[in-house]
CSV table of C-alpha atoms in Angstrom, one decimal:
chain,number,residue,atom,x,y,z
E,1,UNK,CA,117.8,230.0,116.0
E,2,UNK,CA,114.8,231.6,117.7
E,3,UNK,CA,113.3,228.1,118.4
E,4,UNK,CA,116.5,227.0,120.0
E,5,UNK,CA,116.6,230.1,122.3
E,6,UNK,CA,113.0,229.6,123.3
E,7,UNK,CA,113.6,225.9,124.1
E,8,UNK,CA,116.6,226.8,126.2
E,9,UNK,CA,114.5,229.3,128.2
E,10,UNK,CA,111.8,226.8,128.7
E,11,UNK,CA,114.2,224.2,130.0
E,12,UNK,CA,115.5,226.7,132.6
E,13,UNK,CA,112.0,227.5,133.8
E,14,UNK,CA,110.9,223.9,133.9
E,15,UNK,CA,108.6,223.2,136.9
E,16,UNK,CA,109.7,220.7,139.4
E,17,UNK,CA,106.8,218.5,140.6
E,18,UNK,CA,106.5,216.3,143.6
E,19,UNK,CA,106.7,213.2,141.5
E,20,UNK,CA,110.0,214.5,140.0
E,21,UNK,CA,111.5,215.2,143.4
E,22,UNK,CA,110.4,211.8,144.6
E,23,UNK,CA,112.3,210.2,141.7
E,24,UNK,CA,115.4,212.1,142.8
E,25,UNK,CA,115.5,210.4,146.2
E,26,UNK,CA,118.2,207.9,146.7
E,27,UNK,CA,119.6,205.7,149.4
E,28,UNK,CA,123.2,206.3,150.3
E,29,UNK,CA,125.6,203.4,151.1
E,30,UNK,CA,125.2,204.1,154.8
E,31,UNK,CA,121.4,204.0,154.6
E,32,UNK,CA,120.7,207.7,154.5
E,33,UNK,CA,117.8,209.2,152.5
E,34,UNK,CA,119.2,211.7,150.0
E,35,UNK,CA,117.4,214.2,147.8
E,36,UNK,CA,119.5,215.2,144.8
E,37,UNK,CA,118.2,218.2,143.0
E,38,UNK,CA,121.5,219.4,141.7
E,39,UNK,CA,121.9,220.6,138.1
E,40,UNK,CA,118.1,221.2,137.7
E,41,UNK,CA,118.4,224.8,136.5
E,42,UNK,CA,116.0,226.0,139.1
E,43,UNK,CA,116.0,229.6,140.4
E,44,UNK,CA,114.0,228.8,143.6
E,45,UNK,CA,113.7,225.9,146.0
E,46,UNK,CA,110.5,223.9,144.9
E,47,UNK,CA,107.7,224.2,147.4
E,48,UNK,CA,106.8,220.6,146.8
E,49,UNK,CA,109.9,219.3,148.6
E,50,UNK,CA,108.2,220.2,151.9
E,51,UNK,CA,106.6,216.8,151.5
E,52,UNK,CA,110.1,215.3,151.8
E,53,UNK,CA,111.0,216.9,155.1
E,54,UNK,CA,112.2,213.5,156.5
E,55,UNK,CA,115.3,213.5,154.2
E,56,UNK,CA,118.7,213.0,155.9
E,57,UNK,CA,120.6,214.8,153.1
E,58,UNK,CA,119.6,217.4,150.6
E,59,UNK,CA,121.6,218.5,147.5
E,60,UNK,CA,120.5,221.7,145.8
E,61,UNK,CA,123.9,222.6,144.4
E,62,UNK,CA,124.7,223.9,140.9
E,63,UNK,CA,121.5,225.7,140.3
E,64,UNK,CA,120.5,229.4,140.2
E,65,UNK,CA,118.8,229.6,143.6
E,66,UNK,CA,118.8,233.1,145.0
E,67,UNK,CA,116.9,232.6,148.3
E,68,UNK,CA,116.4,229.8,150.8
E,69,UNK,CA,112.8,229.6,151.9
E,70,UNK,CA,111.8,229.6,155.6
E,71,UNK,CA,110.2,226.2,155.2
E,72,UNK,CA,113.8,224.8,155.3
E,73,UNK,CA,113.3,224.7,159.0
E,74,UNK,CA,110.9,221.7,158.6
E,75,UNK,CA,113.9,219.5,157.6
E,76,UNK,CA,114.9,218.9,161.3
E,77,UNK,CA,116.3,215.4,160.5
E,78,UNK,CA,118.7,216.7,157.9
E,79,UNK,CA,122.4,216.2,158.5
E,80,UNK,CA,123.8,217.4,155.2
E,81,UNK,CA,122.8,220.4,153.2
E,82,UNK,CA,124.6,221.2,150.0
E,83,UNK,CA,123.9,224.6,148.4
E,84,UNK,CA,127.2,225.3,146.6
E,85,UNK,CA,127.3,227.0,143.2
E,86,UNK,CA,124.1,229.0,143.5
E,87,UNK,CA,123.3,232.8,143.6
E,88,UNK,CA,122.6,233.1,147.3
E,89,UNK,CA,123.2,236.5,148.8
E,90,UNK,CA,121.9,235.8,152.3
E,91,UNK,CA,120.8,233.0,154.7
E,92,UNK,CA,117.4,232.9,156.5
E,93,UNK,CA,117.3,232.8,160.3
E,94,UNK,CA,115.2,229.6,159.8
E,95,UNK,CA,118.4,227.7,159.0
E,96,UNK,CA,119.2,227.7,162.7
E,97,UNK,CA,116.4,225.2,163.3
E,98,UNK,CA,118.4,222.5,161.5
E,99,UNK,CA,119.8,221.2,164.8
E,100,UNK,CA,121.0,217.9,163.4
E,101,UNK,CA,123.0,219.5,160.6
E,102,UNK,CA,126.6,218.2,160.4
E,103,UNK,CA,127.7,219.5,157.0
E,104,UNK,CA,126.7,222.8,155.4
E,105,UNK,CA,128.2,223.7,152.0
E,106,UNK,CA,127.7,227.3,150.9
E,107,UNK,CA,130.7,227.5,148.6
E,108,UNK,CA,130.5,229.6,145.4
E,109,UNK,CA,127.6,231.9,146.1
E,110,UNK,CA,127.3,235.7,146.6
E,111,UNK,CA,127.2,235.9,150.4
E,112,UNK,CA,128.5,239.2,151.9
E,113,UNK,CA,127.5,238.4,155.5
E,114,UNK,CA,126.1,235.6,157.6
E,115,UNK,CA,123.3,235.4,160.1
E,116,UNK,CA,124.5,235.2,163.7
E,117,UNK,CA,122.0,232.3,164.1
E,118,UNK,CA,124.5,230.0,162.5
E,119,UNK,CA,126.0,229.7,165.9
E,120,UNK,CA,123.0,227.7,167.0
E,121,UNK,CA,123.9,224.7,164.8
E,122,UNK,CA,125.6,222.9,167.7
E,123,UNK,CA,126.2,219.7,165.8
E,124,UNK,CA,127.9,221.3,162.8
E,125,UNK,CA,131.2,219.7,161.9
E,126,UNK,CA,132.0,221.0,158.4
E,127,UNK,CA,131.2,224.5,157.1
E,128,UNK,CA,132.3,225.5,153.6
E,129,UNK,CA,132.1,229.2,152.8
E,130,UNK,CA,134.7,229.4,150.1
E,131,UNK,CA,134.2,231.5,146.9
E,132,UNK,CA,131.9,234.2,148.4
E,133,UNK,CA,132.3,237.9,149.3
E,134,UNK,CA,132.8,237.6,153.0
E,135,UNK,CA,134.9,240.1,155.0
E,136,UNK,CA,134.1,238.8,158.5
E,137,UNK,CA,132.3,236.0,160.4
E,138,UNK,CA,129.7,236.6,163.1
E,139,UNK,CA,131.1,236.1,166.6
E,140,UNK,CA,128.6,233.3,167.1
E,141,UNK,CA,130.7,231.0,164.9
E,142,UNK,CA,132.8,230.6,168.0
E,143,UNK,CA,129.9,228.7,169.7
E,144,UNK,CA,130.1,225.9,167.2
E,145,UNK,CA,131.7,223.5,169.6
E,146,UNK,CA,131.7,220.5,167.2
E,147,UNK,CA,133.1,222.3,164.2
E,148,UNK,CA,136.2,220.5,162.8
E,149,UNK,CA,136.6,221.9,159.3
E,150,UNK,CA,135.9,225.4,157.8
E,151,UNK,CA,136.6,226.6,154.3
E,152,UNK,CA,137.0,230.4,153.8
E,153,UNK,CA,139.1,230.5,150.6
E,154,UNK,CA,138.5,233.1,147.9
E,155,UNK,CA,136.8,235.7,150.1
E,156,UNK,CA,137.7,239.1,151.3
E,157,UNK,CA,139.2,238.4,154.7
E,158,UNK,CA,142.1,240.7,155.7
E,159,UNK,CA,142.8,238.8,158.9
E,160,UNK,CA,142.0,235.5,160.6
E,161,UNK,CA,138.6,235.7,162.3
E,162,UNK,CA,139.1,235.8,166.0
E,163,UNK,CA,136.1,233.6,166.7
E,164,UNK,CA,138.0,230.6,165.2
E,165,UNK,CA,140.3,230.5,168.1
E,166,UNK,CA,137.4,229.5,170.4
E,167,UNK,CA,136.8,226.3,168.4
E,168,UNK,CA,138.6,223.7,170.4
E,169,UNK,CA,137.9,220.8,168.0
E,170,UNK,CA,138.8,222.7,164.8
E,171,UNK,CA,141.2,220.5,162.7
E,172,UNK,CA,141.5,222.4,159.5
E,173,UNK,CA,140.9,225.9,158.0
E,174,UNK,CA,141.3,227.0,154.4
E,175,UNK,CA,142.1,230.7,153.9
E,176,UNK,CA,143.7,230.6,150.5
E,177,UNK,CA,143.4,233.5,148.1
E,178,UNK,CA,142.2,236.1,150.7
E,179,UNK,CA,143.8,239.6,151.0
E,180,UNK,CA,145.3,238.5,154.4
E,181,UNK,CA,147.6,241.0,156.1
E,182,UNK,CA,150.4,238.8,157.3
E,183,UNK,CA,150.8,238.6,161.0
E,184,UNK,CA,154.2,238.9,162.5
E,185,UNK,CA,154.9,235.5,164.0
E,186,UNK,CA,158.5,234.6,164.9
E,187,UNK,CA,159.6,231.8,162.6
E,188,UNK,CA,162.7,230.7,160.7
E,189,UNK,CA,160.9,230.0,157.5
E,190,UNK,CA,158.0,231.5,155.5
E,191,UNK,CA,154.6,230.5,157.0
E,192,UNK,CA,151.5,229.9,155.0
E,193,UNK,CA,148.1,231.2,156.2
E,194,UNK,CA,147.0,227.8,157.4
E,195,UNK,CA,150.3,227.3,159.2
E,196,UNK,CA,150.0,230.7,160.8
E,197,UNK,CA,146.6,229.8,162.1
E,198,UNK,CA,148.0,226.8,163.9
E,199,UNK,CA,151.0,228.7,165.2
E,200,UNK,CA,148.8,231.3,166.7
E,201,UNK,CA,146.5,228.8,168.2
E,202,UNK,CA,149.4,226.8,169.6
E,203,UNK,CA,150.7,230.0,171.2
E,204,UNK,CA,147.3,230.9,172.7
E,205,UNK,CA,147.0,227.3,174.1
E,206,UNK,CA,150.5,227.6,175.6
E,207,UNK,CA,149.8,231.0,177.2
E,208,UNK,CA,146.5,229.7,178.7
E,209,UNK,CA,148.3,226.7,180.2
E,210,UNK,CA,151.0,228.9,181.7
E,211,UNK,CA,148.4,231.2,183.3
E,212,UNK,CA,146.6,228.2,184.7
E,213,UNK,CA,149.8,227.0,186.3
E,214,UNK,CA,150.5,230.4,187.8
E,215,UNK,CA,147.0,230.5,189.3
E,216,UNK,CA,147.5,227.1,190.8
E,217,UNK,CA,150.7,228.2,192.4
């Protein structure tokens, strides 16, 4: 029994070498270079992956990573970063240097807050923050002009973050299983959180249009 326990511990602390990471590089159907280090049982991002800074996509999901190192800033070509199902409690400011990032998956971690520098990811289209411990979003999220999809399910939000209404290209938002305080919106039938979001946004757009018409008159 002791031998099995020891073997199990050794497998968790297995060192990831450069050769191993190189063997985890694959080419996607659309010709993107993808580094897949998911399910490796690692507690930290291997330093050796700095040699693979030219990757287009990096998958570090389903591990036990607690911290994202500052050298992540070297991956300036990266468009997809998958970090879901880890033990992350915070994000480094260095993540703001990933100016080509389009998809960022941080679902199922331990985040209680986010760096305001996330608002600098001006090409970001999809942001998944579900299954964390967030109560609010930084106002800078409202600067993500290309954002189309955001996942906020299973957090601690009591209201819809106001910064979301600044996102003109936003197509979908998931707010399921949050302690949302229902907003009083005139309607003939019960409205889900996602529907409420669109009703409020539609109302704001209509008000803005009416004000514009009044100014023109």
